[in-house]
PDB file of C-alpha atoms in Angstrom:
ATOM      1  CA  UNK A  53      39.898   2.668 -31.415  1.00 96.00           C
ATOM      2  CA  UNK A  54      40.639  -0.312 -29.200  1.00 98.00           C
ATOM      3  CA  UNK A  55      40.970   0.598 -25.528  1.00 98.00           C
ATOM      4  CA  UNK A  56      41.264  -1.188 -22.210  1.00 98.00           C
ATOM      5  CA  UNK A  57      40.688  -0.147 -18.654  1.00 98.00           C
ATOM      6  CA  UNK A  58      40.164  -1.069 -15.045  1.00 98.00           C
ATOM      7  CA  UNK A  59      38.637   0.105 -11.792  1.00 98.00           C
ATOM      8  CA  UNK A  60      40.734   1.699  -9.047  1.00 98.00           C
ATOM      9  CA  UNK A  61      41.357  -1.578  -7.159  1.00 98.00           C
ATOM     10  CA  UNK A  62      41.932  -3.659 -10.320  1.00 97.00           C
ATOM     11  CA  UNK A  63      39.078  -6.095  -9.642  1.00 98.00           C
ATOM     12  CA  UNK A  64      37.293  -5.072 -12.854  1.00 98.00           C
ATOM     13  CA  UNK A  65      39.199  -5.071 -16.137  1.00 98.00           C
ATOM     14  CA  UNK A  66      37.668  -4.539 -19.553  1.00 98.00           C
ATOM     15  CA  UNK A  67      38.276  -3.803 -23.204  1.00 98.00           C
ATOM     16  CA  UNK A  68      36.147  -1.984 -25.724  1.00 98.00           C
ATOM     17  CA  UNK A  69      36.049  -0.359 -29.120  1.00 97.00           C
ATOM     18  CA  UNK A  70      35.238   3.338 -28.969  1.00 97.00           C
ATOM     19  CA  UNK A  71      34.849   6.177 -31.431  1.00 94.00           C
ATOM     20  CA  UNK A  72      37.400   8.825 -30.329  1.00 96.00           C
ATOM     21  CA  UNK A  73      35.217  11.442 -32.049  1.00 96.00           C
ATOM     22  CA  UNK A  74      32.472  10.645 -29.509  1.00 96.00           C
ATOM     23  CA  UNK A  75      34.231  11.734 -26.323  1.00 98.00           C
ATOM     24  CA  UNK A  76      32.211  14.303 -24.395  1.00 97.00           C
ATOM     25  CA  UNK A  77      32.203  16.244 -21.161  1.00 96.00           C
ATOM     26  CA  UNK A  78      28.819  15.814 -19.498  1.00 95.00           C
ATOM     27  CA  UNK A  79      27.610  18.459 -17.056  1.00 95.00           C
ATOM     28  CA  UNK A  80      24.256  16.833 -16.176  1.00 90.00           C
ATOM     29  CA  UNK A  81      23.338  16.776 -12.509  1.00 90.00           C
ATOM     30  CA  UNK A  82      23.445  12.952 -12.465  1.00 89.00           C
ATOM     31  CA  UNK A  83      27.044  12.936 -13.698  1.00 91.00           C
ATOM     32  CA  UNK A  84      27.909  15.520 -11.065  1.00 93.00           C
ATOM     33  CA  UNK A  85      26.315  13.446  -8.277  1.00 91.00           C
ATOM     34  CA  UNK A  86      27.492  10.027  -9.452  1.00 89.00           C
ATOM     35  CA  UNK A  87      31.081  11.181 -10.064  1.00 91.00           C
ATOM     36  CA  UNK A  88      31.335  13.371  -6.975  1.00 92.00           C
ATOM     37  CA  UNK A  89      32.762  16.069  -9.247  1.00 94.00           C
ATOM     38  CA  UNK A  90      31.738  19.017 -11.395  1.00 94.00           C
ATOM     39  CA  UNK A  91      31.363  16.935 -14.579  1.00 94.00           C
ATOM     40  CA  UNK A  92      32.193  13.585 -16.106  1.00 95.00           C
ATOM     41  CA  UNK A  93      34.141  12.767 -19.249  1.00 97.00           C
ATOM     42  CA  UNK A  94      32.580   9.961 -21.276  1.00 97.00           C
ATOM     43  CA  UNK A  95      33.799   7.906 -24.252  1.00 98.00           C
ATOM     44  CA  UNK A  96      31.052   6.092 -26.171  1.00 97.00           C
ATOM     45  CA  UNK A  97      31.569   2.567 -27.466  1.00 96.00           C
ATOM     46  CA  UNK A  98      30.478   1.148 -30.743  1.00 94.00           C
ATOM     47  CA  UNK A  99      27.277  -0.949 -30.302  1.00 93.00           C
ATOM     48  CA  UNK A 100      27.950  -4.044 -28.150  1.00 93.00           C
ATOM     49  CA  UNK A 101      31.706  -3.332 -28.176  1.00 96.00           C
ATOM     50  CA  UNK A 102      32.331  -3.603 -24.419  1.00 97.00           C
ATOM     51  CA  UNK A 103      33.681  -6.739 -22.755  1.00 97.00           C
ATOM     52  CA  UNK A 104      34.428  -7.360 -19.081  1.00 97.00           C
ATOM     53  CA  UNK A 105      37.657  -9.350 -18.773  1.00 98.00           C
ATOM     54  CA  UNK A 106      37.729  -9.858 -15.005  1.00 98.00           C
ATOM     55  CA  UNK A 107      35.491  -9.232 -12.035  1.00 97.00           C
ATOM     56  CA  UNK A 108      31.748  -8.837 -11.831  1.00 97.00           C
ATOM     57  CA  UNK A 109      30.214  -5.410 -12.210  1.00 97.00           C
ATOM     58  CA  UNK A 110      27.420  -4.271  -9.939  1.00 98.00           C
ATOM     59  CA  UNK A 111      24.627  -2.440 -11.725  1.00 97.00           C
ATOM     60  CA  UNK A 112      22.416   0.312 -10.373  1.00 94.00           C
ATOM     61  CA  UNK A 113      19.520   1.581 -12.518  1.00 95.00           C
ATOM     62  CA  UNK A 114      18.932   5.309 -12.165  1.00 90.00           C
ATOM     63  CA  UNK A 115      16.271   7.314 -13.963  1.00 89.00           C
ATOM     64  CA  UNK A 116      18.079  10.342 -15.319  1.00 80.00           C
ATOM     65  CA  UNK A 117      17.211  13.605 -13.614  1.00 68.00           C
ATOM     66  CA  UNK A 118      17.657  15.588 -16.834  1.00 68.00           C
ATOM     67  CA  UNK A 119      16.277  13.276 -19.537  1.00 74.00           C
ATOM     68  CA  UNK A 120      13.953  10.988 -17.555  1.00 82.00           C
ATOM     69  CA  UNK A 121      15.538   7.915 -19.180  1.00 86.00           C
ATOM     70  CA  UNK A 122      16.490   4.866 -17.061  1.00 93.00           C
ATOM     71  CA  UNK A 123      20.232   4.215 -17.271  1.00 92.00           C
ATOM     72  CA  UNK A 124      22.161   1.209 -15.972  1.00 95.00           C
ATOM     73  CA  UNK A 125      25.226   2.375 -14.055  1.00 96.00           C
ATOM     74  CA  UNK A 126      27.973  -0.298 -13.988  1.00 97.00           C
ATOM     75  CA  UNK A 127      30.555  -0.040 -11.216  1.00 97.00           C
ATOM     76  CA  UNK A 128      33.020  -2.072  -9.164  1.00 98.00           C
ATOM     77  CA  UNK A 129      31.402  -3.493  -6.038  1.00 97.00           C
ATOM     78  CA  UNK A 130      34.774  -3.499  -4.245  1.00 97.00           C
ATOM     79  CA  UNK A 131      36.139   0.022  -4.745  1.00 97.00           C
ATOM     80  CA  UNK A 132      33.069   1.788  -6.176  1.00 96.00           C
ATOM     81  CA  UNK A 133      34.741   2.995  -9.380  1.00 97.00           C
ATOM     82  CA  UNK A 134      32.164   3.939 -12.000  1.00 96.00           C
ATOM     83  CA  UNK A 135      32.841   2.091 -15.265  1.00 98.00           C
ATOM     84  CA  UNK A 136      29.903   2.827 -17.579  1.00 97.00           C
ATOM     85  CA  UNK A 137      26.304   3.823 -18.141  1.00 95.00           C
ATOM     86  CA  UNK A 138      24.106   2.173 -20.759  1.00 95.00           C
ATOM     87  CA  UNK A 139      20.486   1.703 -21.736  1.00 93.00           C
ATOM     88  CA  UNK A 140      18.151  -0.646 -19.900  1.00 94.00           C
ATOM     89  CA  UNK A 141      16.408  -3.515 -21.689  1.00 90.00           C
ATOM     90  CA  UNK A 142      17.042  -5.626 -24.747  1.00 90.00           C
ATOM     91  CA  UNK A 143      18.863  -4.683 -27.930  1.00 90.00           C
ATOM     92  CA  UNK A 144      22.355  -3.528 -28.861  1.00 92.00           C
ATOM     93  CA  UNK A 145      24.107  -1.532 -26.149  1.00 94.00           C
ATOM     94  CA  UNK A 146      26.240   1.566 -26.496  1.00 96.00           C
ATOM     95  CA  UNK A 147      28.248   2.075 -23.316  1.00 97.00           C
ATOM     96  CA  UNK A 148      29.266   5.480 -22.019  1.00 97.00           C
ATOM     97  CA  UNK A 149      32.631   4.603 -20.482  1.00 98.00           C
ATOM     98  CA  UNK A 150      34.059   6.739 -17.701  1.00 97.00           C
ATOM     99  CA  UNK A 151      37.332   7.919 -19.204  1.00 97.00           C
ATOM    100  CA  UNK A 152      39.118   7.994 -15.847  1.00 96.00           C
ATOM    101  CA  UNK A 153      39.091   4.177 -15.949  1.00 98.00           C
ATOM    102  CA  UNK A 154      40.476   3.951 -19.508  1.00 98.00           C
ATOM    103  CA  UNK A 155      44.216   3.256 -19.807  1.00 98.00           C
ATOM    104  CA  UNK A 156      44.486   5.422 -22.953  1.00 98.00           C
ATOM    105  CA  UNK A 157      42.602   8.386 -21.389  1.00 97.00           C
ATOM    106  CA  UNK A 158      45.319  10.927 -22.261  1.00 97.00           C
ATOM    107  CA  UNK A 159      44.584  10.298 -25.954  1.00 97.00           C
ATOM    108  CA  UNK A 160      40.836  10.895 -25.579  1.00 97.00           C
ATOM    109  CA  UNK A 161      40.252  14.588 -26.165  1.00 97.00           C
ATOM    110  CA  UNK A 162      36.644  15.682 -25.627  1.00 97.00           C
ATOM    111  CA  UNK A 163      34.935  16.926 -28.787  1.00 97.00           C
ATOM    112  CA  UNK A 164      31.972  18.649 -27.123  1.00 97.00           C
ATOM    113  CA  UNK A 165      30.180  19.396 -23.871  1.00 96.00           C
ATOM    114  CA  UNK A 166      26.631  18.236 -23.181  1.00 95.00           C
ATOM    115  CA  UNK A 167      24.005  19.324 -20.626  1.00 93.00           C
ATOM    116  CA  UNK A 168      25.970  22.561 -20.371  1.00 94.00           C
ATOM    117  CA  UNK A 169      22.986  24.325 -18.798  1.00 95.00           C
ATOM    118  CA  UNK A 170      23.897  22.411 -15.595  1.00 94.00           C
ATOM    119  CA  UNK A 171      27.595  23.351 -15.734  1.00 95.00           C
ATOM    120  CA  UNK A 172      28.881  24.877 -12.533  1.00 95.00           C
ATOM    121  CA  UNK A 173      29.552  28.583 -13.052  1.00 94.00           C
ATOM    122  CA  UNK A 174      33.116  28.510 -11.714  1.00 95.00           C
ATOM    123  CA  UNK A 175      34.360  26.108 -14.409  1.00 93.00           C
ATOM    124  CA  UNK A 176      35.044  29.005 -16.777  1.00 90.00           C
ATOM    125  CA  UNK A 177      37.653  30.312 -14.308  1.00 91.00           C
ATOM    126  CA  UNK A 178      39.395  26.977 -13.735  1.00 89.00           C
ATOM    127  CA  UNK A 179      42.249  27.759 -16.134  1.00 88.00           C
ATOM    128  CA  UNK A 180      43.094  30.945 -14.233  1.00 91.00           C
ATOM    129  CA  UNK A 181      43.650  29.230 -10.860  1.00 89.00           C
ATOM    130  CA  UNK A 182      47.199  28.658  -9.615  1.00 89.00           C
ATOM    131  CA  UNK A 183      48.371  25.123 -10.434  1.00 91.00           C
ATOM    132  CA  UNK A 184      50.745  22.847  -8.552  1.00 90.00           C
ATOM    133  CA  UNK A 185      52.350  19.733 -10.041  1.00 89.00           C
ATOM    134  CA  UNK A 186      51.768  17.845  -6.761  1.00 90.00           C
ATOM    135  CA  UNK A 187      49.463  18.211  -3.737  1.00 85.00           C
ATOM    136  CA  UNK A 188      51.579  21.056  -2.309  1.00 73.00           C
TER     137      UNK A 188
END
């Protein structure tokens, strides 16, 4: 599936080819910390199928707390929006795109949850909370 996306301020724009069957909710502690939320939704690209169209991404390399693997975190240096994580080093890259930055995000239904052992216990009750269509 061809997708496109951008950071919050619009400085970074990109396009990619993803596999819509490889959309996951990640509960790892790094995703919690880096997203500032309870989890992160990730869409994986095909190998080397990510292209930045505008702007220059900043990259921060973080060794994963859960797996011990170094991961390059690409983000906008202006607004801080997280765009992707990928492997460090040479070779073909698969990018884990942050679905909140993807224009077609409503079409990307997660197929599984990973690192569920780190999931916050209150998530199971989320659907029972009162919901408002606006901030009110």
